[in-house]
């Protein structure tokens, strides 16, 4: 394990270069380039405003500025889902490279996560700017953003290492992940507020619901980016146990995922 | 076992760069690949594969500064061995120790991204090979110069021709200056001048004390550039040692008999071909400088006007070493009918050591119609007294004088 980490450290520039490559390639040949990453959330905001503010009139239900609530949860979710989808098939999609050159293979899934983080940070920046423009109060928790980003990165990386390694041997994984993410989205409080679960379901169901680490991570994002008390008393939900749970689980996933990845790595080249 | 010996101007040390100890690599050959989870579950008890040992019991120590070539027929495990050395695959048995940085030229341009420019790809590719940016900066211009891409370096790689692609890949790999360079058959690509440049660069790397492992089908190339040659056969070491000895034995095994072809309309049939020595005895082994008589017997079933008889000697690569015919030598044969004999008498063979293949033919004067062509159906070996090197012997007088 130590040996593997040493190698990964030696290849840190490769990780950076692959990440930069992903970022560059994504908007290569497009006129405004990476600005698309920023246009994206602006458009989302506009669409949500029209859809939920004007057409569905959610404001009547006591949700003010629902479009900001939605955006503050959906950006980290999209970041998670994009990272996972791309990294799951990363080893398989780079078969040529894996068969021909030696380098620590974990840089492949990690580089996709890295590239997705870049876009995510731009989008969060847009969100914060728009919060300021619309004079929505920022919470001091906003400075915890790097920590929260780190937590999500650890969780995503851990899961990606598991899935991308196993996907070499069972290609079903990448198809399954796609469907699983769809269901996962709806058991995570992105679209609806957490109070909805707390009010409509018995306590035991809520406990099961809260086993989902992404629920805690998304709640934290909402807490630090947009938690207007006008969204109901539960909007500012923060559970210490939940946070600790998410941290412990993420670290465990990362360590065990990395261990599994390194164990299987040697057989990638002959299996792909 | 220390192998400190002098080769030309180079000194090969006895410090190991690569050590393979009892290395074995086994692949699973799946009868019907169970790649999906369902099949795996359904067939979980069945072992759906057979074991195939691509390499077995390979012991090899490559010393620092040494060039070793690995030869062998297809499927003998050459490329597997190289992949084990790089760490792309792990051996199932034995161990591999490497001392120093390794760069492998397994596939040129692996990892190029078509949408990036040549320049951007250099950064990316170098880091895939494990080169840090600070180590890349000083050689960056060398890479661009060596690749001969000129202004195209700032074009997207997807617009490159295959040759440009390969040139850039080779240029990166060869300039990154690893301690150990592993080369797999890549010299077969590129045009002649680029190949010559590559060989030149390899000999410069040899001079600067780099360790090189070269995998090739071309045994003669192996003989020319290596200090030692390893011959793999079905995953095992068949022979390891002096390039000439190994390559000769390899050729002997690979080409016990030439595989010739024949064609033509058979208006004239070449019934037999004999290679005779100075005493007129049939022989298959000749010495440089001795006579050789090529005697062919023909039968013409009907009268044929103005035929031409000829022959050619070819080397192992199929290149014609020498050939002539009755037209070129202005020997007119107005008409043949029935049987006859044509003899080509060579008073002194010029070729040096090697195996040579013989083609003989009878055709029309303009060469448009072949009566009978026996292509490389015969062969003979030449041994030389060892006074010269290269392909041919020549008269050479040496004058030595001292002073101005």
CSV table of C-alpha atoms in Angstrom, one decimal, chain A residues 4 7 9-14 17-18 21-22 24-25 28-29 96-103 105 168-173 265-272, chain B residues 25-28 30 34-38 40 83 86-90 104 106-107 110-111 113 115-117 120 123-124 127-134 156 158:
chain,number,residue,atom,x,y,z
A,4,UNK,CA,1.5,2.2,-4.3
A,7,UNK,CA,4.1,5.5,-7.0
A,9,UNK,CA,2.9,10.5,-5.7
A,10,UNK,CA,5.6,10.1,-8.3
A,11,UNK,CA,2.9,10.3,-11.0
A,12,UNK,CA,1.1,13.3,-9.6
A,13,UNK,CA,2.0,15.3,-12.6
A,14,UNK,CA,0.3,12.8,-14.8
A,17,UNK,CA,-2.0,16.6,-16.9
A,18,UNK,CA,-4.8,14.1,-17.5
A,21,UNK,CA,-6.6,17.3,-20.7
A,22,UNK,CA,-10.1,16.4,-19.8
A,24,UNK,CA,-9.4,21.2,-22.3
A,25,UNK,CA,-10.9,18.5,-24.5
A,28,UNK,CA,-12.2,22.1,-27.4
A,29,UNK,CA,-13.4,23.6,-30.7
A,96,UNK,CA,-5.1,1.2,-25.3
A,97,UNK,CA,-3.2,3.0,-22.7
A,98,UNK,CA,-3.6,0.4,-20.0
A,99,UNK,CA,-2.3,-2.3,-22.3
A,100,UNK,CA,0.6,-0.4,-23.6
A,101,UNK,CA,2.1,1.8,-20.9
A,102,UNK,CA,2.7,1.4,-17.2
A,103,UNK,CA,1.4,4.0,-14.8
A,105,UNK,CA,-4.1,3.1,-13.1
A,168,UNK,CA,-13.0,-4.2,-15.8
A,169,UNK,CA,-14.2,-7.6,-14.9
A,170,UNK,CA,-17.9,-7.1,-15.0
A,171,UNK,CA,-19.0,-4.6,-17.6
A,172,UNK,CA,-22.5,-4.7,-16.1
A,173,UNK,CA,-21.3,-2.3,-13.5
A,265,UNK,CA,-4.7,-3.4,-11.0
A,266,UNK,CA,-2.1,-6.0,-12.0
A,267,UNK,CA,-4.7,-8.0,-13.9
A,268,UNK,CA,-6.3,-5.1,-15.8
A,269,UNK,CA,-4.0,-5.3,-18.8
A,270,UNK,CA,-4.8,-8.9,-19.6
A,271,UNK,CA,-8.6,-8.6,-19.0
A,272,UNK,CA,-9.5,-5.5,-20.9
B,25,UNK,CA,3.1,-15.7,-16.8
B,26,UNK,CA,0.0,-17.5,-17.3
B,27,UNK,CA,-3.1,-16.4,-19.1
B,28,UNK,CA,-6.6,-17.7,-18.9
B,30,UNK,CA,-11.7,-18.4,-21.9
B,34,UNK,CA,-18.1,-14.9,-18.9
B,35,UNK,CA,-17.9,-11.1,-18.7
B,36,UNK,CA,-21.3,-10.4,-17.4
B,37,UNK,CA,-22.4,-10.9,-13.9
B,38,UNK,CA,-25.2,-13.1,-14.8
B,40,UNK,CA,-20.5,-15.5,-13.8
B,83,UNK,CA,5.1,-6.0,-20.6
B,86,UNK,CA,7.4,-2.5,-17.6
B,87,UNK,CA,5.0,-3.6,-14.9
B,88,UNK,CA,1.9,-3.4,-17.2
B,89,UNK,CA,1.4,-7.0,-16.1
B,90,UNK,CA,2.5,-8.9,-13.1
B,104,UNK,CA,8.9,1.5,-23.0
B,106,UNK,CA,5.5,-0.6,-26.9
B,107,UNK,CA,3.2,1.4,-29.0
B,110,UNK,CA,-0.4,5.5,-27.1
B,111,UNK,CA,-2.3,8.1,-25.2
B,113,UNK,CA,-5.4,12.7,-27.7
B,115,UNK,CA,-8.1,16.9,-30.2
B,116,UNK,CA,-4.9,18.2,-28.6
B,117,UNK,CA,-2.0,19.7,-30.5
B,120,UNK,CA,0.1,19.5,-25.8
B,123,UNK,CA,3.4,17.1,-22.2
B,124,UNK,CA,0.7,14.5,-21.8
B,127,UNK,CA,3.9,12.4,-18.1
B,128,UNK,CA,2.3,9.1,-19.0
B,129,UNK,CA,5.9,7.8,-19.4
B,130,UNK,CA,6.6,9.2,-15.9
B,131,UNK,CA,8.6,12.3,-16.9
B,132,UNK,CA,8.3,15.3,-14.7
B,133,UNK,CA,7.8,18.7,-16.2
B,134,UNK,CA,11.2,20.0,-14.9
B,156,UNK,CA,-4.2,19.0,-33.7
B,158,UNK,CA,-6.1,14.2,-35.5
